[in-house]
Structure formats: C-alpha cells, structure tokens
Amino acid sequence: MLGCADFAWRKAVPALLQAPELELAAVASRSLEKAEKFATTFGGDPLAGYERLIERRDIDAVYVPLPPSLHEGWVLKALEAGKHVFVEKPFSLTAASARRMVEAARSRGRFLMEDFAFRHHGQTAGAREMIGRGDLGEIRVLRASFGYPPPAPANIRYDRSLGGGALLDCGVYCAQAALLFLGQGLKAVGVHLRQDQAKGVDVSGAAMLASPSGQVAQLAFGFEHFYQCEVALWGSQGKLTLERAFTPLPDQEAVVWLERQGRREERRFPAENQYVSIFQHFARTAVSGKDFEAEYARILEQAVCVEAIQKGALP
Ligand SMILES: NC(=O)c1ccc[n+]([C@@H]2O[C@H](COP(=O)([O-])OP(=O)(O)OC[C@H]3O[C@@H](n4cnc5c(N)ncnc54)[C@H](OP(=O)(O)O)[C@@H]3O)[C@@H](O)[C@H]2O)c1
C-alpha cells in the first residue's frame, strides 16, 4: 500500500485483511513514523518512501489510495515494476491520463482496477437482474445522488492541485451508476458545478446525461449536505430504489424497493462487506490473467464520461 490514507485505515485495509487471497506485505508512507503506526495495527513491513515498496520483488500488487492527482505517476511506476495495481476512485483526472495507465497495464500484461466497490455488492447484481428480466419494463430515467457533510478544511478534497472537488470525489459514483445501469454512449446535456471561490474547488453539482436512445440520468452530488446516497430507476412499468446504493452497510441486509401498479415491495440482499468483495475480485482476476479488458474498458468509459461532465461545466 502506498500512503497511510484515512480510507485505508477505516475501511480498505481492514477489508483487505479479510480477503484470504491477499496479504499485506508492506506499507509505505512519506513518513516512517506513520508507516510504523499503520504496520503495528495491521501488519506488513513499514517503509519510508513509496519507491522502496515499488522496488520490492516479493510484492505482486500495489494498492494506491493516494490523492487523485498522484495516481498516474505512481500507477505507472508500479506497472513498470511489473505489479498489478488497485487504484482508488477517481482513477484519473482526465481521460487521456486514464488511457496512458490502461495502455501501460495492457502492454505489461498486468491487471489495473479502480475501486468502485458497490459494483461488487449483491445488491447491485440483484438490481441488474431485476432490470434484466423486465421487472421495471423499459428503463427511462436514472436518478443518482451522493452527498455528505463538509470535510475538515485541510482535507485533500479542498485542494485543487491534489485533484479535489465534489465531481471527482462523489459525482464519480453517480456517473458510474449511470454507466452501469444505462450503458455506454451517455452525453452530458446539462451540468452545473457550484464552486467555492475561496477554496478553489467545486463543492457540489448536478448533471443531466442522455443516452443515444433517449434515456436520461440525473446526477446530484456534493460535500456540503446532509448524508444522501440513493439510486432510483424509473421504468415504463415500475420504479426501483436502492437505498445506500454506494455504501451498503457490511453488517446489515441491503434493501431495495420495487414499486409497481401502486404496490411497494421490499427486496433484501444479504449483508456483505463490499470492500472485501472487490479486493477478492481484484486478486482472483489478477491471478487468473483473464478478463483484464473488461475492467480497462470500464475505466475508460468512466473517465470519458466524467471528463464530459467537467467540460459541460466550463463557462
Ligand atoms: N472507495 C471508497 O469508498 C473511498 C472512500 C474514501 C476515499 N477514497 C479515495 O481514497 C483516496 C484517499 O482518500 P483519503 O480521504 O483517505 O485521503 P487522505 O487521508 O488524505 O490520504 C491520502 C494519503 O496520501 C498520501 N499523500 C501523498 N502525498 C500527499 C499530499 N501531497 N497530500 C496529502 N496526502 C498525500 C498520504 O500518506 P502518507 O503521508 O502516509 O504518505 C495520505 O495519508 C482518494 O482517491 C479518495 O477518493 C475512496
């Protein structure tokens, strides 16, 4: 792991340790003291400096929970050293940057994956199954929202040079939901990003996307809100709502609601730690050497979609 990130402390590494396919070999930090503290809690060798981890030959894969603007540099170094790489969202700042990383992974035969854990939760698979068998009729509209209260003032999300801002932090989940449920070819037809002039980043936003066949996605996101996390799909015959679509709790059943002809039914999916599930998927795919292209294509579609939203918001 490169960098003792807050998310790694709270969620990712506790999950990684539950995945039998993975072992935490080493933790690198800019500060040896931080690495030692992390390693004392979770294990692995503490290392001062990311290069020292990349050059270790006994390491098969690198987890990159660094600020977004640092992803590309370290991902390329890890790939050059022959590692598979698991990268936090947002994968890249631009579509061109995503292409460079995917090309490097492809040419070295290494697996590269972005951490959108909700895609690997049974709730998401269940919703897709319900849609696939026509429970909602034809899908017309997707509404996705993800918002939370303001982070601390020194947080990386307020630093433009580190890849901060609400679109890259939480808007990307809404874009990923639109691509997952509506498919490729979405165009940004309306965007607004609310800038905090003092901080120099977008702190909230909304976007409307349209598919070639006329389906519409309405996205709302930000970190100046009370907690909000939901995906709703409206079809010609019914509506499906995923509560906590991006953050289902690991110890509670996930609940989705299906509304049809005036009736509202509850569907429940077993409790699952989605971070364990995605780490397992990453490890198994890397070891199998197969199906890398599906994730590369998904990474690129996502990067193109997010860039279209960014461009749509330009004055
Ligand atoms: N998948 C999810 O559900 C989820 C949830 C939250 C966050 N994330 C993602 O995880 C990544 C990290 O987010 P976070 O909130 O955990 O951030 P964070 O606590 O600020 O951690 C980032 C780490 O990067 C390292 N770093 C290297 N250069 C840095 C610099 N110039 N400034 C600040 N840190 C620097 C630091 O580690 P050292 O000092 O130890 O080197 C720091 O601890 C982001 O990409 C974020 O979007 C994902």
mmCIF file of N, CA and C and ligand atoms in Angstrom, residues 3-8 10 28-31 34 50 65-68 70-71 88-90 115 156-157 162 169 173 275, ligand 1:
data_model
loop_
_atom_site.group_PDB
_atom_site.id
_atom_site.type_symbol
_atom_site.label_atom_id
_atom_site.label_comp_id
_atom_site.label_asym_id
_atom_site.label_seq_id
_atom_site.Cartn_x
_atom_site.Cartn_y
_atom_site.Cartn_z
ATOM 1 N N GLY A 3 0.903 5.023 0.948
ATOM 2 C CA GLY A 3 0.246 6.137 1.646
ATOM 3 C C GLY A 3 -0.734 5.640 2.693
ATOM 4 N N CYS A 4 -0.572 6.125 3.921
ATOM 5 C CA CYS A 4 -1.453 5.704 5.032
ATOM 6 C C CYS A 4 -2.716 6.559 5.015
ATOM 7 N N ALA A 5 -3.532 6.344 4.018
ATOM 8 C CA ALA A 5 -4.727 7.172 3.807
ATOM 9 C C ALA A 5 -5.784 6.873 4.875
ATOM 10 N N ASP A 6 -6.574 7.883 5.147
ATOM 11 C CA ASP A 6 -7.673 7.745 6.101
ATOM 12 C C ASP A 6 -8.599 6.595 5.700
ATOM 13 N N PHE A 7 -8.931 6.519 4.416
ATOM 14 C CA PHE A 7 -9.838 5.464 3.951
ATOM 15 C C PHE A 7 -9.214 4.071 4.138
ATOM 16 N N ALA A 8 -7.910 4.003 3.981
ATOM 17 C CA ALA A 8 -7.226 2.720 4.179
ATOM 18 C C ALA A 8 -7.321 2.290 5.644
ATOM 19 N N ARG A 10 -9.655 3.186 7.813
ATOM 20 C CA ARG A 10 -11.039 2.938 8.259
ATOM 21 C C ARG A 10 -11.674 1.720 7.597
ATOM 22 N N ALA A 28 3.942 1.690 2.711
ATOM 23 C CA ALA A 28 4.900 2.787 2.513
ATOM 24 C C ALA A 28 4.224 4.117 2.796
ATOM 25 N N SER A 29 4.976 4.987 3.434
ATOM 26 C CA SER A 29 4.464 6.327 3.725
ATOM 27 C C SER A 29 5.581 7.323 3.462
ATOM 28 N N ARG A 30 5.196 8.597 3.317
ATOM 29 C CA ARG A 30 6.230 9.628 3.235
ATOM 30 C C ARG A 30 6.978 9.711 4.568
ATOM 31 N N SER A 31 6.312 9.248 5.624
ATOM 32 C CA SER A 31 6.919 9.320 6.954
ATOM 33 C C SER A 31 7.037 7.917 7.543
ATOM 34 N N LYS A 34 4.632 7.226 10.432
ATOM 35 C CA LYS A 34 3.247 6.889 10.044
ATOM 36 C C LYS A 34 3.152 5.437 9.583
ATOM 37 N N TYR A 50 7.679 5.749 -1.064
ATOM 38 C CA TYR A 50 6.917 4.828 -1.918
ATOM 39 C C TYR A 50 7.833 3.996 -2.834
ATOM 40 N N PRO A 65 -4.095 4.353 -2.574
ATOM 41 C CA PRO A 65 -5.119 5.275 -2.054
ATOM 42 C C PRO A 65 -4.558 6.687 -1.878
ATOM 43 N N LEU A 66 -3.799 7.142 -2.860
ATOM 44 C CA LEU A 66 -3.187 8.480 -2.786
ATOM 45 C C LEU A 66 -4.174 9.531 -3.280
ATOM 46 N N PRO A 67 -3.903 10.826 -3.027
ATOM 47 C CA PRO A 67 -4.753 11.870 -3.621
ATOM 48 C C PRO A 67 -4.795 11.683 -5.143
ATOM 49 N N PRO A 68 -5.948 11.981 -5.760
ATOM 50 C CA PRO A 68 -6.146 11.662 -7.182
ATOM 51 C C PRO A 68 -5.052 12.161 -8.129
ATOM 52 N N LEU A 70 -2.016 12.255 -7.762
ATOM 53 C CA LEU A 70 -0.786 11.454 -7.670
ATOM 54 C C LEU A 70 -0.976 10.042 -8.215
ATOM 55 N N HIS A 71 -2.211 9.694 -8.589
ATOM 56 C CA HIS A 71 -2.446 8.318 -9.035
ATOM 57 C C HIS A 71 -1.566 7.960 -10.239
ATOM 58 N N GLU A 88 -7.578 3.717 -6.071
ATOM 59 C CA GLU A 88 -8.790 4.348 -5.544
ATOM 60 C C GLU A 88 -9.476 5.200 -6.616
ATOM 61 N N LYS A 89 -10.789 5.361 -6.448
ATOM 62 C CA LYS A 89 -11.514 6.315 -7.270
ATOM 63 C C LYS A 89 -11.159 7.701 -6.760
ATOM 64 N N PRO A 90 -11.167 8.743 -7.561
ATOM 65 C CA PRO A 90 -11.323 8.745 -9.001
ATOM 66 C C PRO A 90 -10.010 8.278 -9.630
ATOM 67 N N ASP A 115 -11.369 1.321 -7.709
ATOM 68 C CA ASP A 115 -12.174 0.889 -6.567
ATOM 69 C C ASP A 115 -13.581 1.511 -6.590
ATOM 70 N N ILE A 156 -7.844 16.777 1.572
ATOM 71 C CA ILE A 156 -7.387 16.787 0.173
ATOM 72 C C ILE A 156 -8.504 17.175 -0.796
ATOM 73 N N ARG A 157 -9.764 16.989 -0.381
ATOM 74 C CA ARG A 157 -10.898 17.294 -1.273
ATOM 75 C C ARG A 157 -11.034 18.792 -1.552
ATOM 76 N N LEU A 162 -4.386 18.647 -5.807
ATOM 77 C CA LEU A 162 -4.357 17.208 -5.483
ATOM 78 C C LEU A 162 -5.510 16.458 -6.145
ATOM 79 N N ASP A 169 -14.818 13.564 -6.384
ATOM 80 C CA ASP A 169 -14.916 12.795 -5.145
ATOM 81 C C ASP A 169 -16.201 11.970 -5.072
ATOM 82 N N TYR A 173 -19.299 8.580 -8.487
ATOM 83 C CA TYR A 173 -20.149 7.420 -8.181
ATOM 84 C C TYR A 173 -21.448 7.496 -8.985
ATOM 85 N N TYR A 275 -16.113 -4.047 0.279
ATOM 86 C CA TYR A 275 -14.674 -3.813 0.075
ATOM 87 C C TYR A 275 -13.918 -5.142 0.062
HETATM 88 N N1 LIG B 1 -13.567 3.748 -2.351
HETATM 89 C C1 LIG B 1 -14.069 4.500 -1.391
HETATM 90 O O1 LIG B 1 -15.157 4.221 -0.859
HETATM 91 C C2 LIG B 1 -13.279 5.694 -0.926
HETATM 92 C C3 LIG B 1 -13.618 6.356 0.245
HETATM 93 C C4 LIG B 1 -12.813 7.425 0.675
HETATM 94 C C5 LIG B 1 -11.714 7.820 -0.093
HETATM 95 N N2 LIG B 1 -11.440 7.171 -1.246
HETATM 96 C C6 LIG B 1 -10.315 7.586 -2.096
HETATM 97 O O2 LIG B 1 -9.093 7.248 -1.455
HETATM 98 C C7 LIG B 1 -8.078 8.213 -1.778
HETATM 99 C C8 LIG B 1 -7.547 8.795 -0.480
HETATM 100 O O3 LIG B 1 -8.584 9.486 0.199
HETATM 101 P P1 LIG B 1 -8.489 9.769 1.782
HETATM 102 O O4 LIG B 1 -9.659 10.553 2.179
HETATM 103 O O5 LIG B 1 -8.199 8.514 2.513
HETATM 104 O O6 LIG B 1 -7.202 10.749 1.781
HETATM 105 P P2 LIG B 1 -6.073 11.025 2.859
HETATM 106 O O7 LIG B 1 -6.468 10.530 4.205
HETATM 107 O O8 LIG B 1 -5.689 12.451 2.721
HETATM 108 O O9 LIG B 1 -4.889 10.068 2.387
HETATM 109 C C9 LIG B 1 -4.098 10.286 1.277
HETATM 110 C C10 LIG B 1 -2.702 9.755 1.607
HETATM 111 O O10 LIG B 1 -1.867 10.059 0.507
HETATM 112 C C11 LIG B 1 -0.550 10.313 0.961
HETATM 113 N N3 LIG B 1 -0.061 11.555 0.320
HETATM 114 C C12 LIG B 1 0.993 11.622 -0.538
HETATM 115 N N4 LIG B 1 1.195 12.870 -0.949
HETATM 116 C C13 LIG B 1 0.264 13.631 -0.355
HETATM 117 C C14 LIG B 1 -0.025 15.017 -0.379
HETATM 118 N N5 LIG B 1 0.689 15.888 -1.126
HETATM 119 N N6 LIG B 1 -1.031 15.465 0.380
HETATM 120 C C15 LIG B 1 -1.775 14.616 1.115
HETATM 121 N N7 LIG B 1 -1.554 13.282 1.183
HETATM 122 C C16 LIG B 1 -0.538 12.797 0.461
HETATM 123 C C17 LIG B 1 -0.589 10.421 2.478
HETATM 124 O O11 LIG B 1 0.010 9.252 3.013
HETATM 125 P P3 LIG B 1 1.464 9.267 3.686
HETATM 126 O O12 LIG B 1 1.601 10.572 4.382
HETATM 127 O O13 LIG B 1 1.391 8.101 4.618
HETATM 128 O O14 LIG B 1 2.470 9.084 2.596
HETATM 129 C C18 LIG B 1 -2.057 10.444 2.816
HETATM 130 O O15 LIG B 1 -2.341 9.760 4.011
HETATM 131 C C19 LIG B 1 -8.757 9.231 -2.709
HETATM 132 O O16 LIG B 1 -8.524 8.862 -4.052
HETATM 133 C C20 LIG B 1 -10.242 9.077 -2.344
HETATM 134 O O17 LIG B 1 -11.120 9.470 -3.382
HETATM 135 C C21 LIG B 1 -12.187 6.112 -1.657
#
